[in-house]
Amino acid sequence: MDIFSANLRFACATRRSISQICREIGINRQQFNRYIAGEAKPSPHNVARIARFFGLAAEDFVLPAKQFEARMTRPDRDRSDAGLLLEGFPGDIAALRRHIGYYQTYHVSLSWPGLVVCSAARIYEEAGSFRVKSIERIRDPANEIQQFSKYVGLVTFWRNRIFITERSIGREPMLAQTILLPFEMHQRVYLRGTTMGVSWRKENLPYASRMIWRSLGGQPDLRQMLSRCGVLTFGSRQMPQTVRNFLETPDAEPLTIPNEY
């Protein structure tokens, strides 16, 4: 048995079962068994995914056995609650792969009362994790406002729900969280859910509101996708009827807490 297989076997012994490991990484159980037995070597991509699952670097798996065991059990490894949180990503990989692609997103923002913010987003897989990039581009000539914001984040899938955690890129970053319901069997265009963040135009007040993502597939017209970004009225021709129906209800009004509380 080569050093990689021996180290992988040791690492697997720290978890409940091989089946759980394969399920959470998203690797075929039969193929994974061949890695453990030394009958096959994983690709660099799969090595990175396996290493990330165990909270290690890919090169750790070629360390001598004693060093590897020390690396797996060293006192300074992150066994805190924060470490357990990171282990929650990416969750059900097979389920997430069905949602890789580009999206037009819509939500009612506290910063733009009575309007809908349309943005662009992409979910993609990289180095064993699922990531999201979002762009928000708003032009408001009446108030002489031009806003261009970028967000990066991680995506995970648990119990038939998609969880997205993002942070803005800039000098004063903010965090946002979104929970989406996956496609229904006969409806594969829209993801409906809720987003939570802060309003930069309302003294950074926290708020929550409905959000809906419209799938554009894997190869959309990117220029057209970005051109749709901005603030829309509910009567805009650029707003799909399904989006309007989901957001134009009293229940969709943003929820917040005034500063006086």
PDB file of C-alpha atoms in Angstrom:
ATOM      1  CA  MET A   1       0.000   0.000   0.000  1.00  0.00           C
ATOM      2  CA  ASP A   2       1.478   3.390  -0.980  1.00  0.00           C
ATOM      3  CA  ILE A   3       1.784   6.343   1.382  1.00  0.00           C
ATOM      4  CA  PHE A   4      -1.289   8.151   0.006  1.00  0.00           C
ATOM      5  CA  SER A   5      -3.536   5.126   0.523  1.00  0.00           C
ATOM      6  CA  ALA A   6      -2.186   4.507   4.016  1.00  0.00           C
ATOM      7  CA  ASN A   7      -2.763   8.118   5.016  1.00  0.00           C
ATOM      8  CA  LEU A   8      -6.230   8.139   3.472  1.00  0.00           C
ATOM      9  CA  ARG A   9      -7.123   5.018   5.438  1.00  0.00           C
ATOM     10  CA  PHE A  10      -5.997   6.684   8.666  1.00  0.00           C
ATOM     11  CA  ALA A  11      -7.976   9.838   7.874  1.00  0.00           C
ATOM     12  CA  CYS A  12     -11.121   7.839   7.122  1.00  0.00           C
ATOM     13  CA  ALA A  13     -10.842   6.104  10.489  1.00  0.00           C
ATOM     14  CA  THR A  14     -11.515   9.466  12.148  1.00  0.00           C
ATOM     15  CA  ARG A  15     -14.987   9.664  10.583  1.00  0.00           C
ATOM     16  CA  ARG A  16     -18.184   7.742  11.151  1.00  0.00           C
ATOM     17  CA  SER A  17     -18.280   5.800   7.879  1.00  0.00           C
ATOM     18  CA  ILE A  18     -16.844   5.607   4.370  1.00  0.00           C
ATOM     19  CA  SER A  19     -20.331   6.045   2.948  1.00  0.00           C
ATOM     20  CA  GLN A  20     -20.765   9.365   4.743  1.00  0.00           C
ATOM     21  CA  ILE A  21     -17.363  10.574   3.532  1.00  0.00           C
ATOM     22  CA  CYS A  22     -18.136   9.697  -0.089  1.00  0.00           C
ATOM     23  CA  ARG A  23     -21.570  11.269   0.126  1.00  0.00           C
ATOM     24  CA  GLU A  24     -20.292  14.560   1.519  1.00  0.00           C
ATOM     25  CA  ILE A  25     -17.319  14.797  -0.851  1.00  0.00           C
ATOM     26  CA  GLY A  26     -19.378  13.657  -3.835  1.00  0.00           C
ATOM     27  CA  ILE A  27     -17.106  10.791  -4.904  1.00  0.00           C
ATOM     28  CA  ASN A  28     -18.287   7.375  -6.064  1.00  0.00           C
ATOM     29  CA  ARG A  29     -17.967   4.847  -3.213  1.00  0.00           C
ATOM     30  CA  GLN A  30     -16.516   2.115  -5.430  1.00  0.00           C
ATOM     31  CA  GLN A  31     -13.871   4.464  -6.809  1.00  0.00           C
ATOM     32  CA  PHE A  32     -13.052   5.751  -3.310  1.00  0.00           C
ATOM     33  CA  ASN A  33     -12.526   2.178  -2.117  1.00  0.00           C
ATOM     34  CA  ARG A  34      -9.933   1.764  -4.873  1.00  0.00           C
ATOM     35  CA  TYR A  35      -8.103   4.838  -3.540  1.00  0.00           C
ATOM     36  CA  ILE A  36      -8.040   3.336  -0.051  1.00  0.00           C
ATOM     37  CA  ALA A  37      -6.807  -0.031  -1.349  1.00  0.00           C
ATOM     38  CA  GLY A  38      -4.091   1.585  -3.451  1.00  0.00           C
ATOM     39  CA  GLU A  39      -5.567   0.199  -6.671  1.00  0.00           C
ATOM     40  CA  ALA A  40      -5.999   3.671  -8.206  1.00  0.00           C
ATOM     41  CA  LYS A  41      -4.714   7.194  -7.638  1.00  0.00           C
ATOM     42  CA  PRO A  42      -7.160  10.115  -7.551  1.00  0.00           C
ATOM     43  CA  SER A  43      -6.748  13.040  -9.908  1.00  0.00           C
ATOM     44  CA  PRO A  44      -5.233  16.258  -8.465  1.00  0.00           C
ATOM     45  CA  HIS A  45      -8.759  17.713  -8.441  1.00  0.00           C
ATOM     46  CA  ASN A  46     -10.094  14.827  -6.336  1.00  0.00           C
ATOM     47  CA  VAL A  47      -7.055  14.927  -4.026  1.00  0.00           C
ATOM     48  CA  ALA A  48      -7.850  18.601  -3.355  1.00  0.00           C
ATOM     49  CA  ARG A  49     -11.487  17.750  -2.620  1.00  0.00           C
ATOM     50  CA  ILE A  50     -10.548  14.922  -0.255  1.00  0.00           C
ATOM     51  CA  ALA A  51      -7.953  17.059   1.525  1.00  0.00           C
ATOM     52  CA  ARG A  52     -10.382  19.931   1.958  1.00  0.00           C
ATOM     53  CA  PHE A  53     -12.968  17.583   3.466  1.00  0.00           C
ATOM     54  CA  PHE A  54     -10.484  16.576   6.168  1.00  0.00           C
ATOM     55  CA  GLY A  55      -9.279  20.148   6.701  1.00  0.00           C
ATOM     56  CA  LEU A  56      -5.848  19.407   5.232  1.00  0.00           C
ATOM     57  CA  ALA A  57      -3.691  20.474   2.293  1.00  0.00           C
ATOM     58  CA  ALA A  58      -3.288  18.117  -0.663  1.00  0.00           C
ATOM     59  CA  GLU A  59       0.434  17.731   0.024  1.00  0.00           C
ATOM     60  CA  ASP A  60      -0.272  16.478   3.551  1.00  0.00           C
ATOM     61  CA  PHE A  61      -1.332  13.110   2.109  1.00  0.00           C
ATOM     62  CA  VAL A  62       2.207  12.323   0.935  1.00  0.00           C
ATOM     63  CA  LEU A  63       3.798  12.968   4.337  1.00  0.00           C
ATOM     64  CA  PRO A  64       5.373  10.016   6.171  1.00  0.00           C
ATOM     65  CA  ALA A  65       2.790   8.167   8.229  1.00  0.00           C
ATOM     66  CA  LYS A  66       3.909   9.498  11.618  1.00  0.00           C
ATOM     67  CA  GLN A  67       3.910  13.104  10.383  1.00  0.00           C
ATOM     68  CA  PHE A  68       0.513  12.651   8.767  1.00  0.00           C
ATOM     69  CA  GLU A  69      -0.989  11.196  11.931  1.00  0.00           C
ATOM     70  CA  ALA A  70       0.448  14.108  13.915  1.00  0.00           C
ATOM     71  CA  ARG A  71      -1.038  16.536  11.400  1.00  0.00           C
ATOM     72  CA  MET A  72      -4.448  14.888  11.736  1.00  0.00           C
ATOM     73  CA  THR A  73      -4.404  14.879  15.525  1.00  0.00           C
ATOM     74  CA  ARG A  74      -2.278  17.928  16.396  1.00  0.00           C
ATOM     75  CA  PRO A  75      -3.742  20.025  19.239  1.00  0.00           C
ATOM     76  CA  ASP A  76      -3.733  23.220  17.183  1.00  0.00           C
ATOM     77  CA  ARG A  77      -6.016  21.823  14.472  1.00  0.00           C
ATOM     78  CA  ASP A  78      -9.273  23.692  14.360  1.00  0.00           C
ATOM     79  CA  ARG A  79     -11.681  21.449  16.263  1.00  0.00           C
ATOM     80  CA  SER A  80     -13.751  24.402  17.442  1.00  0.00           C
ATOM     81  CA  ASP A  81     -17.326  25.156  16.500  1.00  0.00           C
ATOM     82  CA  ALA A  82     -15.949  27.336  13.703  1.00  0.00           C
ATOM     83  CA  GLY A  83     -14.238  24.284  12.257  1.00  0.00           C
ATOM     84  CA  LEU A  84     -17.492  22.339  12.391  1.00  0.00           C
ATOM     85  CA  LEU A  85     -19.175  25.192  10.550  1.00  0.00           C
ATOM     86  CA  LEU A  86     -16.684  24.993   7.687  1.00  0.00           C
ATOM     87  CA  GLU A  87     -17.247  21.247   7.494  1.00  0.00           C
ATOM     88  CA  GLY A  88     -20.831  22.103   6.552  1.00  0.00           C
ATOM     89  CA  PHE A  89     -19.630  23.224   3.115  1.00  0.00           C
ATOM     90  CA  PRO A  90     -20.442  22.117   0.433  1.00  0.00           C
ATOM     91  CA  GLY A  91     -22.908  19.565   1.807  1.00  0.00           C
ATOM     92  CA  ASP A  92     -24.673  17.461  -0.834  1.00  0.00           C
ATOM     93  CA  ILE A  93     -22.360  17.907  -3.817  1.00  0.00           C
ATOM     94  CA  ALA A  94     -24.431  15.859  -6.250  1.00  0.00           C
ATOM     95  CA  ALA A  95     -27.486  18.004  -5.500  1.00  0.00           C
ATOM     96  CA  LEU A  96     -25.512  21.248  -5.831  1.00  0.00           C
ATOM     97  CA  ARG A  97     -24.113  20.294  -9.221  1.00  0.00           C
ATOM     98  CA  ARG A  98     -27.627  20.471 -10.648  1.00  0.00           C
ATOM     99  CA  HIS A  99     -27.630  24.203  -9.861  1.00  0.00           C
ATOM    100  CA  ILE A 100     -24.276  25.221 -11.323  1.00  0.00           C
ATOM    101  CA  GLY A 101     -24.694  28.101 -13.771  1.00  0.00           C
ATOM    102  CA  TYR A 102     -25.686  31.736 -14.165  1.00  0.00           C
ATOM    103  CA  TYR A 103     -28.681  33.483 -12.648  1.00  0.00           C
ATOM    104  CA  GLN A 104     -30.554  36.751 -12.768  1.00  0.00           C
ATOM    105  CA  THR A 105     -31.537  37.542  -9.177  1.00  0.00           C
ATOM    106  CA  TYR A 106     -34.298  39.801  -7.863  1.00  0.00           C
ATOM    107  CA  HIS A 107     -35.125  41.094  -4.396  1.00  0.00           C
ATOM    108  CA  VAL A 108     -36.864  44.004  -2.690  1.00  0.00           C
ATOM    109  CA  SER A 109     -34.204  46.109  -0.977  1.00  0.00           C
ATOM    110  CA  LEU A 110     -34.578  48.483   1.957  1.00  0.00           C
ATOM    111  CA  SER A 111     -32.277  50.903   0.093  1.00  0.00           C
ATOM    112  CA  TRP A 112     -34.727  51.282  -2.810  1.00  0.00           C
ATOM    113  CA  PRO A 113     -38.286  51.438  -1.410  1.00  0.00           C
ATOM    114  CA  GLY A 114     -40.922  50.265  -3.858  1.00  0.00           C
ATOM    115  CA  LEU A 115     -38.341  49.000  -6.347  1.00  0.00           C
ATOM    116  CA  VAL A 116     -36.758  45.649  -7.123  1.00  0.00           C
ATOM    117  CA  VAL A 117     -32.986  45.213  -7.310  1.00  0.00           C
ATOM    118  CA  CYS A 118     -31.952  42.994 -10.229  1.00  0.00           C
ATOM    119  CA  SER A 119     -28.441  41.497 -10.036  1.00  0.00           C
ATOM    120  CA  ALA A 120     -26.359  38.793 -11.717  1.00  0.00           C
ATOM    121  CA  ALA A 121     -24.894  35.707 -10.038  1.00  0.00           C
ATOM    122  CA  ARG A 122     -22.974  32.571 -10.887  1.00  0.00           C
ATOM    123  CA  ILE A 123     -22.652  29.301  -8.940  1.00  0.00           C
ATOM    124  CA  TYR A 124     -19.599  27.225  -9.857  1.00  0.00           C
ATOM    125  CA  GLU A 125     -17.385  24.428  -8.526  1.00  0.00           C
ATOM    126  CA  GLU A 126     -13.702  24.987  -7.803  1.00  0.00           C
ATOM    127  CA  ALA A 127     -11.134  22.935  -5.884  1.00  0.00           C
ATOM    128  CA  GLY A 128     -13.743  20.813  -4.132  1.00  0.00           C
ATOM    129  CA  SER A 129     -15.957  23.689  -3.007  1.00  0.00           C
ATOM    130  CA  PHE A 130     -18.953  25.450  -4.493  1.00  0.00           C
ATOM    131  CA  ARG A 131     -18.664  29.181  -4.835  1.00  0.00           C
ATOM    132  CA  VAL A 132     -20.789  32.110  -5.881  1.00  0.00           C
ATOM    133  CA  LYS A 133     -19.947  35.448  -7.458  1.00  0.00           C
ATOM    134  CA  SER A 134     -22.537  38.215  -7.661  1.00  0.00           C
ATOM    135  CA  ILE A 135     -22.592  41.619  -9.310  1.00  0.00           C
ATOM    136  CA  GLU A 136     -24.951  44.449  -8.386  1.00  0.00           C
ATOM    137  CA  ARG A 137     -24.945  47.419 -10.768  1.00  0.00           C
ATOM    138  CA  ILE A 138     -27.335  50.299 -10.100  1.00  0.00           C
ATOM    139  CA  ARG A 139     -27.733  53.600 -11.934  1.00  0.00           C
ATOM    140  CA  ASP A 140     -30.029  56.233 -10.429  1.00  0.00           C
ATOM    141  CA  PRO A 141     -29.654  59.437 -12.520  1.00  0.00           C
ATOM    142  CA  ALA A 142     -32.326  61.282 -10.533  1.00  0.00           C
ATOM    143  CA  ASN A 143     -30.251  61.004  -7.344  1.00  0.00           C
ATOM    144  CA  GLU A 144     -26.887  61.007  -9.172  1.00  0.00           C
ATOM    145  CA  ILE A 145     -26.062  57.549  -7.839  1.00  0.00           C
ATOM    146  CA  GLN A 146     -23.963  54.919  -9.601  1.00  0.00           C
ATOM    147  CA  GLN A 147     -23.367  51.822  -7.525  1.00  0.00           C
ATOM    148  CA  PHE A 148     -21.259  48.855  -8.584  1.00  0.00           C
ATOM    149  CA  SER A 149     -20.818  46.072  -6.035  1.00  0.00           C
ATOM    150  CA  LYS A 150     -19.205  42.647  -6.179  1.00  0.00           C
ATOM    151  CA  TYR A 151     -19.795  39.755  -3.805  1.00  0.00           C
ATOM    152  CA  VAL A 152     -18.015  36.430  -3.331  1.00  0.00           C
ATOM    153  CA  GLY A 153     -19.162  33.540  -1.219  1.00  0.00           C
ATOM    154  CA  LEU A 154     -19.667  29.858  -0.535  1.00  0.00           C
ATOM    155  CA  VAL A 155     -22.647  27.622  -1.274  1.00  0.00           C
ATOM    156  CA  THR A 156     -23.809  24.494   0.519  1.00  0.00           C
ATOM    157  CA  PHE A 157     -26.803  22.154   0.206  1.00  0.00           C
ATOM    158  CA  TRP A 158     -28.525  20.608   3.217  1.00  0.00           C
ATOM    159  CA  ARG A 159     -31.960  19.045   3.703  1.00  0.00           C
ATOM    160  CA  ASN A 160     -33.212  20.136   0.286  1.00  0.00           C
ATOM    161  CA  ARG A 161     -32.211  23.782   0.786  1.00  0.00           C
ATOM    162  CA  ILE A 162     -29.430  25.873  -0.774  1.00  0.00           C
ATOM    163  CA  PHE A 163     -27.531  28.087   1.696  1.00  0.00           C
ATOM    164  CA  ILE A 164     -25.383  30.956   0.392  1.00  0.00           C
ATOM    165  CA  THR A 165     -23.038  33.112   2.480  1.00  0.00           C
ATOM    166  CA  GLU A 166     -21.453  36.116   0.721  1.00  0.00           C
ATOM    167  CA  ARG A 167     -19.269  39.095   1.541  1.00  0.00           C
ATOM    168  CA  SER A 168     -18.892  42.253  -0.461  1.00  0.00           C
ATOM    169  CA  ILE A 169     -15.524  43.228  -1.922  1.00  0.00           C
ATOM    170  CA  GLY A 170     -14.311  46.657  -0.862  1.00  0.00           C
ATOM    171  CA  ARG A 171     -12.908  48.758   1.936  1.00  0.00           C
ATOM    172  CA  GLU A 172     -15.879  48.198   4.251  1.00  0.00           C
ATOM    173  CA  PRO A 173     -17.156  44.686   3.475  1.00  0.00           C
ATOM    174  CA  MET A 174     -20.539  43.422   4.601  1.00  0.00           C
ATOM    175  CA  LEU A 175     -21.992  39.920   4.884  1.00  0.00           C
ATOM    176  CA  ALA A 176     -25.209  38.639   3.348  1.00  0.00           C
ATOM    177  CA  GLN A 177     -26.980  35.305   3.647  1.00  0.00           C
ATOM    178  CA  THR A 178     -29.519  33.706   1.346  1.00  0.00           C
ATOM    179  CA  ILE A 179     -31.586  30.519   1.630  1.00  0.00           C
ATOM    180  CA  LEU A 180     -33.195  29.163  -1.533  1.00  0.00           C
ATOM    181  CA  LEU A 181     -35.626  26.336  -2.257  1.00  0.00           C
ATOM    182  CA  PRO A 182     -34.372  24.117  -5.110  1.00  0.00           C
ATOM    183  CA  PHE A 183     -36.228  23.523  -8.336  1.00  0.00           C
ATOM    184  CA  GLU A 184     -39.455  21.595  -8.176  1.00  0.00           C
ATOM    185  CA  MET A 185     -39.743  18.523 -10.358  1.00  0.00           C
ATOM    186  CA  HIS A 186     -41.669  20.306 -13.125  1.00  0.00           C
ATOM    187  CA  GLN A 187     -40.187  23.778 -12.652  1.00  0.00           C
ATOM    188  CA  ARG A 188     -36.486  24.171 -13.311  1.00  0.00           C
ATOM    189  CA  VAL A 189     -36.166  27.912 -13.898  1.00  0.00           C
ATOM    190  CA  TYR A 190     -36.734  29.660 -10.556  1.00  0.00           C
ATOM    191  CA  LEU A 191     -35.227  29.355  -7.078  1.00  0.00           C
ATOM    192  CA  ARG A 192     -37.332  31.105  -4.439  1.00  0.00           C
ATOM    193  CA  GLY A 193     -36.188  32.071  -0.961  1.00  0.00           C
ATOM    194  CA  THR A 194     -35.135  34.752   1.494  1.00  0.00           C
ATOM    195  CA  THR A 195     -32.078  37.001   1.740  1.00  0.00           C
ATOM    196  CA  MET A 196     -30.669  38.851   4.759  1.00  0.00           C
ATOM    197  CA  GLY A 197     -28.259  41.761   4.737  1.00  0.00           C
ATOM    198  CA  VAL A 198     -27.795  45.421   5.641  1.00  0.00           C
ATOM    199  CA  SER A 199     -28.997  48.551   3.874  1.00  0.00           C
ATOM    200  CA  TRP A 200     -26.132  50.894   2.989  1.00  0.00           C
ATOM    201  CA  ARG A 201     -28.568  53.773   2.294  1.00  0.00           C
ATOM    202  CA  LYS A 202     -30.454  53.280   5.583  1.00  0.00           C
ATOM    203  CA  GLU A 203     -27.675  53.547   8.183  1.00  0.00           C
ATOM    204  CA  ASN A 204     -26.676  49.890   7.739  1.00  0.00           C
ATOM    205  CA  LEU A 205     -29.969  48.672   9.145  1.00  0.00           C
ATOM    206  CA  PRO A 206     -30.314  44.881   9.026  1.00  0.00           C
ATOM    207  CA  TYR A 207     -33.188  43.596   6.923  1.00  0.00           C
ATOM    208  CA  ALA A 208     -34.663  40.427   5.429  1.00  0.00           C
ATOM    209  CA  SER A 209     -36.728  40.137   2.280  1.00  0.00           C
ATOM    210  CA  ARG A 210     -37.859  37.684  -0.367  1.00  0.00           C
ATOM    211  CA  MET A 211     -35.428  36.787  -3.137  1.00  0.00           C
ATOM    212  CA  ILE A 212     -35.913  34.862  -6.380  1.00  0.00           C
ATOM    213  CA  TRP A 213     -33.237  33.571  -8.760  1.00  0.00           C
ATOM    214  CA  ARG A 214     -33.960  32.922 -12.447  1.00  0.00           C
ATOM    215  CA  SER A 215     -31.697  30.331 -14.072  1.00  0.00           C
ATOM    216  CA  LEU A 216     -29.972  31.417 -17.297  1.00  0.00           C
ATOM    217  CA  GLY A 217     -28.127  28.138 -17.867  1.00  0.00           C
ATOM    218  CA  GLY A 218     -24.424  27.566 -18.297  1.00  0.00           C
ATOM    219  CA  GLN A 219     -23.648  29.812 -21.274  1.00  0.00           C
ATOM    220  CA  PRO A 220     -25.893  32.887 -21.305  1.00  0.00           C
ATOM    221  CA  ASP A 221     -25.237  36.143 -23.133  1.00  0.00           C
ATOM    222  CA  LEU A 222     -23.167  37.798 -20.382  1.00  0.00           C
ATOM    223  CA  ARG A 223     -23.530  41.311 -21.776  1.00  0.00           C
ATOM    224  CA  GLN A 224     -27.290  40.958 -21.869  1.00  0.00           C
ATOM    225  CA  MET A 225     -27.324  39.485 -18.363  1.00  0.00           C
ATOM    226  CA  LEU A 226     -25.342  42.433 -16.978  1.00  0.00           C
ATOM    227  CA  SER A 227     -27.409  44.972 -18.929  1.00  0.00           C
ATOM    228  CA  ARG A 228     -30.520  43.857 -17.018  1.00  0.00           C
ATOM    229  CA  CYS A 229     -28.924  44.696 -13.656  1.00  0.00           C
ATOM    230  CA  GLY A 230     -30.332  47.719 -11.862  1.00  0.00           C
ATOM    231  CA  VAL A 231     -33.444  48.840 -10.027  1.00  0.00           C
ATOM    232  CA  LEU A 232     -36.773  47.991 -11.625  1.00  0.00           C
ATOM    233  CA  THR A 233     -40.326  49.120 -11.060  1.00  0.00           C
ATOM    234  CA  PHE A 234     -42.944  46.426 -10.698  1.00  0.00           C
ATOM    235  CA  GLY A 235     -44.350  47.504 -14.062  1.00  0.00           C
ATOM    236  CA  SER A 236     -41.032  47.083 -15.886  1.00  0.00           C
ATOM    237  CA  ARG A 237     -41.059  44.932 -19.004  1.00  0.00           C
ATOM    238  CA  GLN A 238     -37.717  43.495 -17.886  1.00  0.00           C
ATOM    239  CA  MET A 239     -39.357  41.826 -14.892  1.00  0.00           C
ATOM    240  CA  PRO A 240     -40.719  38.321 -15.577  1.00  0.00           C
ATOM    241  CA  GLN A 241     -44.284  37.760 -14.451  1.00  0.00           C
ATOM    242  CA  THR A 242     -43.209  34.967 -12.094  1.00  0.00           C
ATOM    243  CA  VAL A 243     -40.832  37.380 -10.351  1.00  0.00           C
ATOM    244  CA  ARG A 244     -43.525  40.058 -10.109  1.00  0.00           C
ATOM    245  CA  ASN A 245     -46.025  37.608  -8.611  1.00  0.00           C
ATOM    246  CA  PHE A 246     -43.505  36.455  -5.999  1.00  0.00           C
ATOM    247  CA  LEU A 247     -42.355  39.916  -4.916  1.00  0.00           C
ATOM    248  CA  GLU A 248     -45.424  42.123  -5.345  1.00  0.00           C
ATOM    249  CA  THR A 249     -47.317  41.015  -2.251  1.00  0.00           C
ATOM    250  CA  PRO A 250     -47.604  42.519   1.259  1.00  0.00           C
ATOM    251  CA  ASP A 251     -45.717  39.482   2.603  1.00  0.00           C
ATOM    252  CA  ALA A 252     -42.703  40.426   0.474  1.00  0.00           C
ATOM    253  CA  GLU A 253     -42.114  43.786   2.187  1.00  0.00           C
ATOM    254  CA  PRO A 254     -38.626  43.933   3.778  1.00  0.00           C
ATOM    255  CA  LEU A 255     -38.465  43.357   7.518  1.00  0.00           C
ATOM    256  CA  THR A 256     -36.113  45.507   9.613  1.00  0.00           C
ATOM    257  CA  ILE A 257     -35.507  46.900  13.088  1.00  0.00           C
ATOM    258  CA  PRO A 258     -35.361  50.702  13.510  1.00  0.00           C
ATOM    259  CA  ASN A 259     -32.372  52.209  15.313  1.00  0.00           C
ATOM    260  CA  GLU A 260     -34.517  53.422  18.195  1.00  0.00           C
ATOM    261  CA  TYR A 261     -34.962  49.839  19.345  1.00  0.00           C
TER     262      TYR A 261
END
